[in-house]
Amino acid sequence: MTTVLTSRPAVSPLRAAAGLAAAMGVGRFVYTPLMPVMISAGRIDARAGATIAAANYAGYLIGAVLLARRPDLNGRTAFRTAAATLILSEALMAWPAPAAVAAVLRLIAGIASAVLFIGCASVAAGHENRRRAAGIAFGGIGGGIALTGLLATAAGTAVPWQVMWLGTAALTALLLAPALRLEVRPATRAAAAAARSVRAWRLLQGTYFLEGLGYIVIGTFLVAALQSPGHRSLGTAMWVVVGVAAAPATLLWDLIARRWSPEIALVLALALQCVSAILPAASTGMVSALISAALFGATFTGITMLAIEVGGELTGPGAAATLTAGYGLGQVLGPLVVTPALGDGYGTAFAIAAVILAVATAGALRIKRT
């Protein structure tokens, strides 16, 4: 998707970072630390909580597929409409309506988040120094995650969940304010790649789908796996670790990509994320949890940035929407794949995620050799 930057290009990545902090770090991931709070308050039960989470993943998939098939529908108006929709959907989560209503609201939030993500990612892809711009922009996701973790930690048990959702809407509005000045313009679908690149493009699509499938298992269950009746704040604290590790990660992966190549950096990031899944599968200790959270945070935003960069080199800026659609499908399927294996713990789920991520790493390695 082509984006034209009309003025002050150095500021655009920072605005995109604010937009991604709102759309992804807050809009997509705030439910992770807030779900246990809502369950403890009796607002929802665990099954309803999982359904609401799945609705958000499905919404993200719908938005990504829509823009992948019809990128001409995207533009500045759609971007601003999505921003307003996301804020409103978060504010309405404070309404004590049936769980089905909450699921619909998170579905809508997922669609809006996808539109905002693709718009901000396109700004980075269209920048004159796109690699540096992407490093700055995608760092916003980690910043947003850290903010949601800190918000939940500071609120603790003293602040009602309704107030937390209203605070989330206010934080999202604050972060989106500078992003509304981004110039997002419609584009055409990703062009067909050259003969040598067709296989690499398909490998990248498969790899990124598997990343969505594997990473969402860690992102969904890491906090819950660390929660216990006597240590309810531990999971939230680890979520802050994820965000803090993610904030500077894209700049570091940018340096690695410059030193070697984006393809090699992608292989390394996927391998490290595989380790982040192996650790909680093998041990429930605090040290393992801390390292897992840090590795997860340090890799998942970098993988997104690198995959979109490699895709852009293969097919052009329109790759972001197509890749995001496959990634979104993986996110919807991930929890469904591991739910039968949950039993009395999460170790098996993390082990399955590790296998999936190992296959993704192998796929990324083949991209470099194609």
Coordinates of C-alpha atoms in Angstrom, one line a residue:
M1 CA 0.0 0.0 0.0
T2 CA 1.6 3.2 -1.1
T3 CA 1.7 6.1 1.3
V4 CA 2.8 9.6 0.4
L5 CA 4.5 11.7 3.0
T6 CA 3.9 15.3 2.3
S7 CA 5.8 17.1 5.0
R8 CA 8.3 16.7 7.8
P9 CA 9.2 13.0 6.9
A10 CA 11.3 12.6 10.0
V11 CA 8.3 13.0 12.2
S12 CA 6.1 10.5 10.3
P13 CA 7.7 7.4 11.9
L14 CA 7.1 8.8 15.3
R15 CA 3.5 9.4 14.5
A16 CA 3.3 5.9 13.1
A17 CA 4.8 4.6 16.4
A18 CA 2.1 6.4 18.4
G19 CA -0.5 4.9 16.1
L20 CA 0.9 1.4 16.5
A21 CA 1.1 1.9 20.3
A22 CA -2.6 2.7 20.3
A23 CA -3.8 0.2 17.7
M24 CA -1.7 -2.8 18.8
G25 CA 0.0 -2.2 22.1
V26 CA -3.3 -0.9 23.7
G27 CA -6.1 -1.7 21.3
R28 CA -5.2 -5.3 20.6
F29 CA -3.3 -6.4 23.7
V30 CA -4.9 -4.5 26.6
Y31 CA -7.4 -7.3 27.1
T32 CA -4.5 -9.7 28.1
P33 CA -4.0 -8.0 31.5
L34 CA -7.6 -6.9 31.9
M35 CA -9.2 -10.3 31.3
P36 CA -8.1 -11.7 34.7
V37 CA -9.4 -8.6 36.4
M38 CA -12.8 -9.0 34.8
I39 CA -12.9 -12.7 35.7
S40 CA -12.0 -12.0 39.3
A41 CA -14.7 -9.3 39.5
G42 CA -17.3 -11.8 38.2
R43 CA -17.9 -9.9 35.0
I44 CA -17.1 -12.9 32.9
D45 CA -16.0 -16.5 33.4
A46 CA -12.9 -18.1 31.8
R47 CA -14.8 -19.6 28.9
A48 CA -16.4 -16.2 28.0
G49 CA -13.1 -14.6 28.4
A50 CA -11.6 -16.9 25.8
T51 CA -14.5 -16.3 23.5
I52 CA -14.1 -12.6 23.7
A53 CA -10.4 -12.9 23.0
A54 CA -11.1 -15.1 20.0
A55 CA -13.6 -12.5 18.7
N56 CA -10.9 -9.9 18.7
Y57 CA -8.5 -12.2 16.7
A58 CA -11.3 -12.8 14.2
G59 CA -11.9 -9.1 13.8
Y60 CA -8.3 -8.5 13.1
L61 CA -8.4 -11.2 10.5
I62 CA -11.5 -9.8 8.9
G63 CA -9.9 -6.3 8.7
A64 CA -6.6 -7.6 7.3
V65 CA -8.3 -9.9 4.6
L66 CA -10.6 -7.0 3.6
L67 CA -7.7 -4.7 3.0
A68 CA -5.6 -7.4 1.3
R69 CA -8.4 -8.0 -1.2
R70 CA -9.5 -4.4 -1.5
P71 CA -6.7 -2.1 -0.6
D72 CA -8.4 0.6 -2.6
L73 CA -10.9 0.9 0.3
N74 CA -8.2 2.1 2.7
G75 CA -7.2 5.7 3.0
R76 CA -7.2 8.6 5.3
T77 CA -10.9 8.6 5.9
A78 CA -10.9 4.8 6.7
F79 CA -7.9 5.4 9.0
R80 CA -9.6 8.1 11.0
T81 CA -12.9 6.2 11.1
A82 CA -11.0 3.1 12.5
A83 CA -9.4 5.3 15.1
A84 CA -12.7 6.7 16.3
T85 CA -14.2 3.2 16.2
L86 CA -11.4 1.7 18.3
I87 CA -11.8 4.3 21.0
L88 CA -15.6 4.0 21.2
S89 CA -15.4 0.2 21.3
E90 CA -13.0 0.3 24.3
A91 CA -15.2 2.9 26.2
L92 CA -18.3 0.7 25.6
M93 CA -16.4 -2.3 27.2
A94 CA -17.1 -0.5 30.5
W95 CA -20.8 -1.2 30.0
P96 CA -21.9 -4.3 32.0
A97 CA -23.7 -5.9 29.1
P98 CA -23.9 -9.6 28.3
A99 CA -20.6 -11.3 27.3
A100 CA -21.9 -11.6 23.7
V101 CA -21.9 -7.8 23.5
A102 CA -18.3 -7.6 24.8
A103 CA -17.4 -10.2 22.1
V104 CA -18.9 -8.0 19.4
L105 CA -17.1 -4.9 20.7
R106 CA -13.8 -6.8 20.6
L107 CA -14.6 -8.0 17.1
I108 CA -15.1 -4.4 16.0
A109 CA -11.9 -3.4 17.8
G110 CA -10.0 -6.1 16.0
I111 CA -11.2 -4.8 12.6
A112 CA -10.2 -1.3 13.5
S113 CA -6.8 -2.4 14.8
A114 CA -6.1 -4.1 11.5
V115 CA -6.9 -1.0 9.5
L116 CA -4.7 1.2 11.8
F117 CA -1.9 -1.3 11.7
I118 CA -1.8 -1.6 7.9
G119 CA -2.0 2.2 7.6
C120 CA 0.9 2.8 10.0
A121 CA 3.0 0.0 8.5
S122 CA 2.5 1.5 5.1
V123 CA 3.9 4.8 6.3
A124 CA 7.1 3.0 7.4
A125 CA 7.2 1.1 4.1
G126 CA 6.8 4.3 2.0
H127 CA 9.4 6.3 4.0
E128 CA 12.6 7.4 2.2
N129 CA 14.6 5.5 4.9
R130 CA 12.1 2.7 5.3
R131 CA 14.2 0.4 7.5
R132 CA 15.0 3.0 10.1
A133 CA 11.4 4.2 9.9
A134 CA 10.1 0.7 10.5
G135 CA 12.4 0.3 13.5
I136 CA 11.0 3.4 15.1
A137 CA 7.3 2.8 14.1
F138 CA 7.1 -0.8 15.3
G139 CA 8.8 0.1 18.5
G140 CA 5.5 1.7 19.4
I141 CA 3.8 -1.7 19.9
G142 CA 6.1 -2.5 22.8
G143 CA 5.6 0.9 24.3
G144 CA 1.9 0.4 24.2
I145 CA 2.1 -3.0 25.8
A146 CA 4.2 -1.7 28.6
L147 CA 1.7 1.1 29.2
T148 CA -1.2 -1.4 29.4
G149 CA 0.8 -3.5 31.9
L150 CA 1.7 -0.5 34.0
L151 CA -2.0 0.6 33.9
A152 CA -3.2 -2.7 35.1
T153 CA -0.5 -2.9 37.8
A154 CA -1.1 0.6 39.1
A155 CA -4.8 0.0 39.2
G156 CA -4.4 -3.3 41.0
T157 CA -7.6 -4.5 42.8
A158 CA -8.5 -1.0 44.0
V159 CA -9.8 0.3 40.6
P160 CA -13.0 -1.3 39.1
W161 CA -12.6 -2.9 35.7
Q162 CA -15.0 -0.4 34.2
V163 CA -12.7 2.5 35.1
M164 CA -9.8 0.5 33.6
W165 CA -11.6 0.3 30.3
L166 CA -12.5 4.0 30.3
G167 CA -8.8 4.7 31.1
T168 CA -7.8 2.5 28.2
A169 CA -10.1 4.4 25.8
A170 CA -8.6 7.7 27.0
L171 CA -5.0 6.4 26.6
T172 CA -5.8 5.2 23.1
A173 CA -7.2 8.6 22.1
L174 CA -4.1 10.3 23.5
L175 CA -1.8 8.1 21.4
L176 CA -3.9 8.3 18.3
A177 CA -4.0 12.1 18.2
P178 CA -0.6 12.5 16.4
A179 CA -1.2 9.5 14.2
L180 CA -4.3 11.1 12.7
R181 CA -2.0 13.5 10.7
L182 CA -0.5 10.6 8.8
E183 CA -1.4 10.6 5.0
V184 CA -2.6 7.2 4.1
R185 CA -3.7 6.7 0.5
P186 CA -5.3 3.7 -1.3
A187 CA -3.2 1.4 -3.4
T188 CA -3.5 -1.7 -5.6
R189 CA -3.0 -5.3 -4.6
A190 CA 0.5 -6.6 -4.4
A191 CA 1.9 -7.2 -7.8
A192 CA 3.0 -10.6 -8.9
A193 CA 6.6 -11.3 -8.1
A194 CA 9.4 -12.2 -10.5
A195 CA 9.9 -15.9 -11.2
R196 CA 12.6 -16.4 -8.7
S197 CA 10.7 -14.5 -6.0
V198 CA 7.4 -16.4 -6.3
R199 CA 8.6 -19.3 -4.3
A200 CA 10.3 -17.0 -1.7
W201 CA 7.0 -15.0 -1.4
R202 CA 5.0 -18.2 -0.8
L203 CA 7.5 -19.4 1.8
L204 CA 7.3 -16.0 3.5
Q205 CA 3.5 -16.2 3.6
G206 CA 3.7 -19.7 5.1
T207 CA 6.4 -18.7 7.6
Y208 CA 4.4 -15.6 8.8
F209 CA 1.2 -17.6 9.1
L210 CA 3.1 -20.1 11.4
E211 CA 4.5 -17.1 13.3
G212 CA 0.9 -15.9 14.0
L213 CA -0.1 -19.5 15.0
G214 CA 2.8 -19.9 17.4
Y215 CA 3.3 -16.5 18.8
I216 CA -0.4 -16.0 19.8
V217 CA -0.2 -19.1 22.1
I218 CA 2.6 -17.4 24.1
G219 CA 0.8 -14.0 24.0
T220 CA -2.5 -15.5 25.1
F221 CA -1.4 -17.9 27.9
L222 CA 1.9 -16.5 29.3
V223 CA 0.2 -14.1 31.8
A224 CA -2.4 -16.8 32.8
A225 CA 0.3 -19.4 33.2
L226 CA 2.1 -17.2 35.7
Q227 CA -1.0 -16.2 37.7
S228 CA -1.8 -17.9 41.0
P229 CA -4.1 -17.1 43.9
G230 CA -1.2 -15.7 45.9
H231 CA 0.7 -14.0 43.0
R232 CA -1.9 -12.4 40.8
S233 CA 0.4 -9.5 40.0
L234 CA 3.2 -11.7 38.7
G235 CA 1.6 -12.3 35.3
T236 CA 0.9 -8.6 34.8
A237 CA 4.5 -7.8 35.8
M238 CA 5.8 -10.2 33.2
W239 CA 3.5 -8.5 30.6
V240 CA 5.3 -5.2 31.4
V241 CA 8.6 -7.0 30.8
V242 CA 7.2 -8.1 27.4
G243 CA 6.5 -4.5 26.5
V244 CA 9.7 -3.1 27.8
A245 CA 11.7 -5.6 25.8
A246 CA 9.6 -5.0 22.7
A247 CA 10.0 -1.2 22.7
P248 CA 13.6 -1.0 21.6
A249 CA 13.7 -4.4 19.9
T250 CA 12.8 -3.2 16.4
L251 CA 15.7 -0.7 16.4
L252 CA 18.1 -3.6 17.4
W253 CA 16.7 -5.9 14.7
D254 CA 17.2 -3.0 12.2
L255 CA 20.9 -3.0 13.1
I256 CA 21.1 -6.8 12.7
A257 CA 19.3 -6.6 9.3
R258 CA 21.8 -3.9 8.2
R259 CA 24.8 -5.9 9.4
W260 CA 23.7 -9.2 7.6
S261 CA 20.3 -9.1 5.9
P262 CA 16.6 -8.9 6.8
E263 CA 16.2 -12.6 5.9
I264 CA 19.0 -13.7 8.3
A265 CA 17.6 -11.4 11.0
L266 CA 14.2 -13.0 10.5
V267 CA 15.6 -16.5 11.0
L268 CA 17.4 -15.4 14.2
A269 CA 14.3 -13.7 15.6
L270 CA 12.1 -16.8 15.0
A271 CA 14.7 -19.1 16.5
L272 CA 14.8 -16.9 19.7
Q273 CA 11.1 -16.8 19.9
C274 CA 11.1 -20.6 19.7
V275 CA 13.3 -20.6 22.8
S276 CA 10.8 -18.3 24.5
A277 CA 8.2 -21.0 24.0
I278 CA 10.4 -23.8 25.1
L279 CA 11.3 -22.2 28.4
P280 CA 7.8 -22.2 30.0
A281 CA 7.2 -25.6 28.6
A282 CA 10.3 -27.0 30.3
S283 CA 10.1 -25.0 33.6
T284 CA 7.7 -23.0 35.7
G285 CA 10.4 -21.2 37.6
M286 CA 10.6 -17.4 37.9
V287 CA 13.9 -17.2 35.9
S288 CA 12.5 -19.1 33.0
A289 CA 9.4 -16.9 33.0
L290 CA 11.5 -13.8 33.0
I291 CA 13.7 -14.9 30.2
S292 CA 10.7 -16.1 28.2
A293 CA 8.9 -12.8 28.6
A294 CA 11.9 -10.8 27.6
L295 CA 12.7 -13.0 24.5
F296 CA 9.0 -12.9 23.5
G297 CA 8.9 -9.2 23.7
A298 CA 12.2 -8.8 22.0
T299 CA 11.2 -10.9 19.0
F300 CA 7.5 -10.6 18.0
T301 CA 7.6 -7.0 16.9
G302 CA 10.9 -7.5 15.2
I303 CA 9.5 -10.5 13.3
T304 CA 6.6 -8.4 12.1
M305 CA 8.9 -5.6 10.9
L306 CA 11.3 -7.9 9.2
A307 CA 8.6 -10.0 7.5
I308 CA 6.9 -6.9 6.1
E309 CA 10.3 -5.6 4.9
V310 CA 11.2 -8.9 3.1
G311 CA 7.7 -9.0 1.7
G312 CA 8.0 -5.4 0.4
E313 CA 11.2 -6.3 -1.3
L314 CA 9.5 -9.3 -3.0
T315 CA 6.2 -7.7 -4.0
G316 CA 6.0 -4.1 -3.0
P317 CA 4.3 -2.1 -0.2
G318 CA 1.0 -4.0 -0.7
A319 CA 2.7 -7.0 1.0
A320 CA 1.8 -5.7 4.4
A321 CA -2.0 -6.3 4.0
T322 CA -1.5 -9.8 2.5
L323 CA 1.0 -10.9 5.2
T324 CA -1.2 -9.5 8.0
A325 CA -4.2 -11.5 6.7
G326 CA -2.2 -14.8 7.0
Y327 CA -0.8 -13.7 10.4
G328 CA -4.4 -12.9 11.5
L329 CA -5.6 -16.4 10.5
G330 CA -2.8 -18.0 12.5
Q331 CA -3.8 -15.9 15.5
V332 CA -7.4 -17.2 15.3
L333 CA -6.3 -20.8 14.9
G334 CA -3.6 -20.8 17.5
P335 CA -5.7 -21.0 20.7
L336 CA -8.0 -23.5 19.1
V337 CA -5.1 -25.8 18.2
V338 CA -3.8 -25.9 21.8
T339 CA -7.0 -25.7 23.8
P340 CA -7.6 -29.5 23.9
A341 CA -4.0 -29.9 25.3
L342 CA -4.4 -27.4 28.1
G343 CA -5.5 -29.8 30.8
D344 CA -4.2 -28.8 34.2
G345 CA -1.5 -26.5 32.9
Y346 CA 0.0 -24.7 29.9
G347 CA 3.2 -26.6 29.4
T348 CA 1.9 -28.7 26.5
A349 CA 0.5 -25.6 24.8
F350 CA 3.9 -23.9 24.9
A351 CA 5.6 -27.1 23.6
I352 CA 3.2 -27.1 20.6
A353 CA 4.0 -23.4 20.0
A354 CA 7.7 -24.2 20.1
V355 CA 7.3 -26.9 17.4
I356 CA 5.3 -24.5 15.2
L357 CA 7.9 -21.8 15.6
A358 CA 10.7 -24.3 14.8
V359 CA 9.0 -25.1 11.5
A360 CA 8.6 -21.3 10.9
T361 CA 12.3 -20.9 11.5
A362 CA 13.1 -23.6 9.0
G363 CA 10.8 -21.9 6.5
A364 CA 12.5 -18.5 7.0
L365 CA 15.9 -20.2 6.4
R366 CA 14.7 -21.5 3.1
I367 CA 13.6 -18.0 2.0
K368 CA 17.2 -16.9 2.3
R369 CA 18.4 -19.8 0.2
T370 CA 15.7 -19.3 -2.5

